[in-house]
Amino acid sequence: MTATVPPVTPVDKPRRIKRGSVIGNTGLYVSIGVAALLFLVPFYLIARNALSTDPEITGENWKFFPTNPQWSNFTELFHDTTVDFGRSLFNSAVVAVLITVGTLLVCSLAGYGLARIPYRHANKIFYLVLGTLMVPPAVTFVPSFVLVSSLGWVDSYRGLVIPVLFSGFACFLFRQYFLGFPKELEEAARVDGLGYWGAYWRIVVPNSLNFFAAIATITFISGWNAFLWPLVIGQDPSAWTVQIALSSYMTNQTVNYHLIFMATAISILPLVFVFLFLQRWLVQGVAQTGIKG
Amino acid sequence: MSTTTTRGVARPASAKASPARPRRGLRGSSTFNFWLFTSPFLIGLTVFVYVPIGWSLWLSFFEARFTVTPSKFVGFDNYWQMLQDSKFTGSLVTFTVFAVFIVPATWALSLGLALLVNRLRFMKAFFRSVFFLPTACSYVAAALIWKMSMFSGVRFGLMNTILGWFGVENIAWLANPDPPWYWLVIVTLRLWLQAGFYMILFLAALQNIPPELYEAAAIDGAKPGWQTFRYITLPQLRATSTAVILLLVIAAYQAFDEFFNLLAKTTWGRPPLVELYYTALGESQDYGEGSAGAVILTLLILIVTLAQGKFLGFGRSDDK
């Protein structure tokens, strides 16, 4: 009676799997392909507009591709005097690099100290760090601006970089990471006569480059893409970052579409390269941390 | 069948001093080292996070217009002002509408993409990259594309061009609050920018589900597809889902960049941060009311986060 049941499933099962795999796979690839195309539309629009002339962009009939790719838009952008785009690119590069280096240094040291060096009040201090995660950084921009302007740091790299370095989140992530770091390695180093400082620089850091790279990529991206803080601090155009320059294009009276989109393309390109080449670390880092830029 | 895999189990934090080094003097040296390592960060954190928070609280009880030196103690007046200000309360409503759309939409889209990508046999890395790539864009760049090319109110915009092929008249996407088409612009923008990021989180979680669970379910007669999704995948993704929703709500509260750039000159569709920006740094430079608004917003975020934690069981991920 129950003996009739087993034969049914084996016969039924392979057929279902086979049919499912052919139709299912086609359906799967078609649907994911459509989704991927939709996700690529904005990139297509940037490229198309950046290499078009204004009449081509604003014409009545949609042109899918510029007939004559205008590579000269690139040089024209940097000769445009209304917004010093080159300067803003330079500012962004400096700021993003400084933020990345500074965050890695300051937050990794603190994370290591909190994770590894025995101290009576380490836990209480850790809770003070955790507490700052509860207050979203964007909400403190009013008092932060008040503080930074009273220090006279408006329109300066100091103002753009230093207040951003002390990320409770990065510190927290480094602490969690170092807690999981194999202790035996450090203990061997300690037996060999290295202090905490030596063990950290000679053993821990060289063996943690993957994690540092992941945090570095994410910090660099958020530094490059930051908008609210640079907007608040960069009052003078000479202190503008790329994002502020882009934003200023949107409110300008005279609209040069081809220049605006060339600028957008240039602002995105460095990060697209970061994404393509550091993909592995980036995905790993995001999966480990779950940070937003 | 009941093999419980113990991957991703955190090492116990060894707070207890190890008995291997009971030497005197070491305690002092480790205290010194502790401060050596942590003080650069802790000093910065105090100056640039705790001081501003404290200053904000202090300023919120004073009249401080055009100046950061408070002139007159006004008690809770700034708070009442902000709570009666229809623009500020309206911005909270704007936020709520935004969150109601964006949180479930991003959750569903990123989970859907993760499930699709996870099933791929070839070109997995390619598709993952495509969906993740928008994370490289800034909100400003995306706002620019959305406002000036995709959802431009004139015919040369992509959407109006496509609609034009079907004989639909131009739609002024952003310039008109009625009908509120601007929501479509804002929600699609953020969806495009952030879905890939959360997809990665879901992908990581999906790969951590032990395959034995699916085998066990198949033996028990569960049909692959909806049933295994409903009874295995979804419950196994619970911890990640909770974290994702929490991050999404917090990110939605902090919405600034795209609203500021898309709706710069309009009076509608201002979320709290944009409203605070105009209060504190706009024409009136009212730091007192701006600070009060910031405190109200922070409290609100805290309440929502805690309530959500209670409701969704944040931190109860150990019920494997």
Short mmCIF file of C-alpha atoms in Angstrom, two decimals, chain A residues 38-271:
data_model
loop_
_atom_site.label_atom_id
_atom_site.label_comp_id
_atom_site.label_asym_id
_atom_site.label_seq_id
_atom_site.Cartn_x
_atom_site.Cartn_y
_atom_site.Cartn_z
CA LEU A 38 16.65 49.03 -16.48
CA PHE A 39 19.45 49.48 -13.97
CA LEU A 40 21.83 50.51 -16.74
CA VAL A 41 19.53 53.16 -18.29
CA PRO A 42 20.85 56.05 -16.14
CA PHE A 43 24.45 55.17 -17.07
CA TYR A 44 23.45 55.12 -20.71
CA LEU A 45 21.82 58.54 -20.33
CA ILE A 46 24.96 60.04 -18.80
CA ALA A 47 27.18 58.68 -21.57
CA ARG A 48 24.76 59.70 -24.31
CA ASN A 49 24.29 63.24 -23.01
CA ALA A 50 27.94 63.77 -22.12
CA LEU A 51 28.96 63.12 -25.72
CA SER A 52 26.12 64.97 -27.42
CA THR A 53 25.61 68.57 -28.44
CA ASP A 54 22.90 70.58 -26.70
CA PRO A 55 20.56 70.56 -29.74
CA GLU A 56 20.91 66.78 -29.89
CA ILE A 57 19.96 66.42 -26.23
CA THR A 58 17.02 68.81 -26.31
CA GLY A 59 15.76 67.92 -29.77
CA GLU A 60 12.18 66.78 -30.37
CA ASN A 61 13.16 63.39 -31.73
CA TRP A 62 14.96 61.08 -29.34
CA LYS A 63 18.43 60.18 -30.57
CA PHE A 64 19.66 56.98 -29.03
CA PHE A 65 23.29 57.73 -29.73
CA PRO A 66 25.08 60.96 -30.59
CA THR A 67 25.80 61.01 -34.33
CA ASN A 68 29.17 62.60 -33.74
CA PRO A 69 30.54 61.90 -30.24
CA GLN A 70 31.68 65.25 -28.87
CA TRP A 71 34.88 64.39 -27.02
CA SER A 72 35.65 68.11 -27.00
CA ASN A 73 32.96 68.48 -24.30
CA PHE A 74 35.66 67.24 -21.95
CA THR A 75 38.07 70.11 -22.64
CA GLU A 76 35.24 72.60 -22.85
CA LEU A 77 34.15 71.67 -19.34
CA PHE A 78 37.55 72.47 -17.88
CA HIS A 79 37.73 75.78 -19.74
CA ASP A 80 34.29 76.81 -18.54
CA THR A 81 34.68 79.70 -16.14
CA THR A 82 31.30 79.74 -14.43
CA VAL A 83 32.24 76.82 -12.20
CA ASP A 84 35.84 75.78 -11.59
CA PHE A 85 35.20 72.09 -12.08
CA GLY A 86 38.87 71.13 -12.05
CA ARG A 87 39.30 72.74 -8.67
CA SER A 88 36.30 70.92 -7.24
CA LEU A 89 37.65 67.61 -8.54
CA PHE A 90 40.96 68.31 -6.85
CA ASN A 91 39.21 69.23 -3.60
CA SER A 92 37.18 66.04 -3.66
CA ALA A 93 40.23 63.91 -4.29
CA VAL A 94 42.18 65.51 -1.45
CA VAL A 95 39.25 65.35 0.95
CA ALA A 96 38.30 61.77 0.14
CA VAL A 97 41.90 60.54 0.44
CA LEU A 98 42.49 62.38 3.71
CA ILE A 99 39.23 61.11 5.17
CA THR A 100 40.09 57.57 4.16
CA VAL A 101 43.62 57.61 5.56
CA GLY A 102 42.56 59.41 8.73
CA THR A 103 39.60 57.16 9.43
CA LEU A 104 41.65 54.02 8.93
CA LEU A 105 44.36 55.25 11.25
CA VAL A 106 42.29 56.73 14.06
CA CYS A 107 39.46 54.21 14.07
CA SER A 108 41.59 51.09 13.67
CA LEU A 109 43.84 52.10 16.57
CA ALA A 110 40.84 52.75 18.77
CA GLY A 111 39.16 49.55 17.67
CA TYR A 112 42.28 47.58 18.49
CA GLY A 113 42.64 49.23 21.87
CA LEU A 114 39.03 48.50 22.74
CA ALA A 115 39.21 44.92 21.52
CA ARG A 116 42.59 43.79 22.79
CA ILE A 117 44.19 45.92 25.48
CA PRO A 118 42.91 45.10 28.95
CA TYR A 119 41.67 48.13 30.80
CA ARG A 120 39.15 48.34 33.61
CA HIS A 121 36.80 50.83 31.95
CA ALA A 122 37.16 49.60 28.38
CA ASN A 123 33.55 48.39 28.29
CA LYS A 124 32.12 51.66 29.56
CA ILE A 125 34.12 53.55 26.95
CA PHE A 126 32.89 51.17 24.31
CA TYR A 127 29.30 51.96 25.27
CA LEU A 128 30.04 55.66 24.87
CA VAL A 129 31.21 54.90 21.34
CA LEU A 130 28.15 52.75 20.64
CA GLY A 131 25.92 55.53 21.93
CA THR A 132 26.99 57.82 19.09
CA LEU A 133 25.61 55.32 16.59
CA MET A 134 22.16 56.06 17.98
CA VAL A 135 22.40 59.71 16.96
CA PRO A 136 22.38 59.90 13.18
CA PRO A 137 25.32 62.04 12.03
CA ALA A 138 23.16 64.06 9.69
CA VAL A 139 21.03 65.31 12.57
CA THR A 140 24.03 66.86 14.30
CA PHE A 141 24.95 69.01 11.32
CA VAL A 142 23.51 72.14 12.90
CA PRO A 143 25.64 72.01 16.08
CA SER A 144 28.62 70.65 14.17
CA PHE A 145 28.45 73.60 11.84
CA VAL A 146 28.20 75.93 14.80
CA LEU A 147 31.29 74.34 16.33
CA VAL A 148 33.34 74.24 13.14
CA SER A 149 32.51 77.81 12.22
CA SER A 150 33.49 79.02 15.67
CA LEU A 151 36.82 77.24 15.15
CA GLY A 152 37.16 79.22 11.92
CA TRP A 153 37.31 76.08 9.80
CA VAL A 154 34.61 77.00 7.28
CA ASP A 155 35.88 76.77 3.68
CA SER A 156 38.94 74.77 4.66
CA TYR A 157 40.16 71.21 4.25
CA ARG A 158 40.32 70.99 8.05
CA GLY A 159 36.61 71.66 8.24
CA LEU A 160 35.80 69.23 5.46
CA VAL A 161 37.96 66.41 6.80
CA ILE A 162 38.58 66.44 10.53
CA PRO A 163 35.02 66.37 11.91
CA VAL A 164 34.24 63.40 9.67
CA LEU A 165 37.10 61.21 10.87
CA PHE A 166 35.69 60.09 14.18
CA SER A 167 33.22 57.55 12.98
CA GLY A 168 31.80 55.51 15.81
CA PHE A 169 30.71 53.00 13.23
CA ALA A 170 34.18 52.41 11.76
CA CYS A 171 35.60 52.09 15.26
CA PHE A 172 32.89 49.58 16.15
CA LEU A 173 33.61 47.53 13.01
CA PHE A 174 37.34 47.48 13.66
CA ARG A 175 36.73 46.36 17.24
CA GLN A 176 34.49 43.52 16.08
CA TYR A 177 37.07 42.52 13.51
CA PHE A 178 39.99 42.54 15.94
CA LEU A 179 38.00 40.48 18.44
CA GLY A 180 37.96 37.77 15.81
CA PHE A 181 41.62 38.13 14.93
CA PRO A 182 43.63 35.01 15.95
CA LYS A 183 45.14 35.83 19.29
CA GLU A 184 47.94 33.28 19.00
CA LEU A 185 49.76 35.39 16.42
CA GLU A 186 49.95 38.38 18.71
CA GLU A 187 50.89 36.28 21.69
CA ALA A 188 53.79 34.81 19.77
CA ALA A 189 54.89 38.34 18.93
CA ARG A 190 54.59 39.35 22.57
CA VAL A 191 56.72 36.41 23.64
CA ASP A 192 59.31 37.58 21.13
CA GLY A 193 59.43 40.87 22.97
CA LEU A 194 57.14 43.15 20.98
CA GLY A 195 54.92 45.57 22.83
CA TYR A 196 51.31 46.28 21.90
CA TRP A 197 52.45 48.93 19.49
CA GLY A 198 54.95 46.67 17.74
CA ALA A 199 52.56 43.73 17.62
CA TYR A 200 49.91 45.97 16.11
CA TRP A 201 52.06 47.41 13.32
CA ARG A 202 54.17 44.36 12.56
CA ILE A 203 51.69 41.53 13.03
CA VAL A 204 48.09 42.70 13.15
CA VAL A 205 48.01 45.31 10.38
CA PRO A 206 49.93 43.30 7.74
CA ASN A 207 47.61 40.38 8.36
CA SER A 208 44.44 42.46 8.14
CA LEU A 209 44.96 44.21 4.83
CA ASN A 210 41.77 42.72 3.37
CA PHE A 211 39.64 44.23 6.06
CA PHE A 212 41.45 47.56 5.87
CA ALA A 213 40.95 47.59 2.10
CA ALA A 214 37.23 46.96 2.49
CA ILE A 215 36.79 49.77 5.01
CA ALA A 216 39.04 52.04 2.91
CA THR A 217 36.94 51.53 -0.22
CA ILE A 218 33.71 52.19 1.59
CA THR A 219 35.10 55.26 3.36
CA PHE A 220 36.52 56.63 0.14
CA ILE A 221 33.18 56.23 -1.63
CA SER A 222 31.23 57.94 1.11
CA GLY A 223 33.84 60.71 1.29
CA TRP A 224 33.66 61.29 -2.46
CA ASN A 225 29.88 61.19 -2.54
CA ALA A 226 29.20 63.22 0.61
CA PHE A 227 26.91 66.16 0.04
CA LEU A 228 25.34 67.67 3.16
CA TRP A 229 28.54 68.34 5.12
CA PRO A 230 30.52 69.80 2.19
CA LEU A 231 27.47 71.90 1.34
CA VAL A 232 27.41 73.31 4.85
CA ILE A 233 31.17 73.89 5.05
CA GLY A 234 31.98 74.90 1.48
CA GLN A 235 30.50 78.38 1.36
CA ASP A 236 33.09 79.73 -1.05
CA PRO A 237 33.31 78.14 -4.53
CA SER A 238 37.04 77.53 -4.01
CA ALA A 239 36.13 75.03 -1.27
CA TRP A 240 33.48 73.21 -3.29
CA THR A 241 33.72 69.49 -3.79
CA VAL A 242 32.54 67.75 -6.94
CA GLN A 243 29.09 67.09 -5.52
CA ILE A 244 28.55 70.74 -4.65
CA ALA A 245 29.72 71.79 -8.10
CA LEU A 246 27.27 69.35 -9.69
CA SER A 247 24.50 70.60 -7.49
CA SER A 248 25.27 74.18 -8.47
CA TYR A 249 24.79 73.24 -12.13
CA MET A 250 21.24 72.25 -11.34
CA THR A 251 20.31 75.65 -10.02
CA ASN A 252 22.20 77.70 -12.58
CA GLN A 253 20.19 79.93 -14.90
CA THR A 254 22.11 79.02 -18.03
CA VAL A 255 21.88 75.31 -18.62
CA ASN A 256 24.58 73.69 -20.74
CA TYR A 257 23.35 70.14 -20.80
CA HIS A 258 26.38 68.69 -22.51
CA LEU A 259 28.75 70.20 -19.92
CA ILE A 260 26.59 69.17 -16.97
CA PHE A 261 26.50 65.58 -18.11
CA MET A 262 30.19 65.51 -18.94
CA ALA A 263 30.81 66.73 -15.38
CA THR A 264 28.52 64.05 -14.00
CA ALA A 265 30.30 61.39 -16.00
CA ILE A 266 33.68 62.54 -14.72
CA SER A 267 32.43 62.63 -11.13
CA ILE A 268 31.23 59.03 -11.39
CA LEU A 269 34.13 57.52 -13.33
CA PRO A 270 36.65 57.19 -10.46
CA LEU A 271 34.13 55.30 -8.37
#
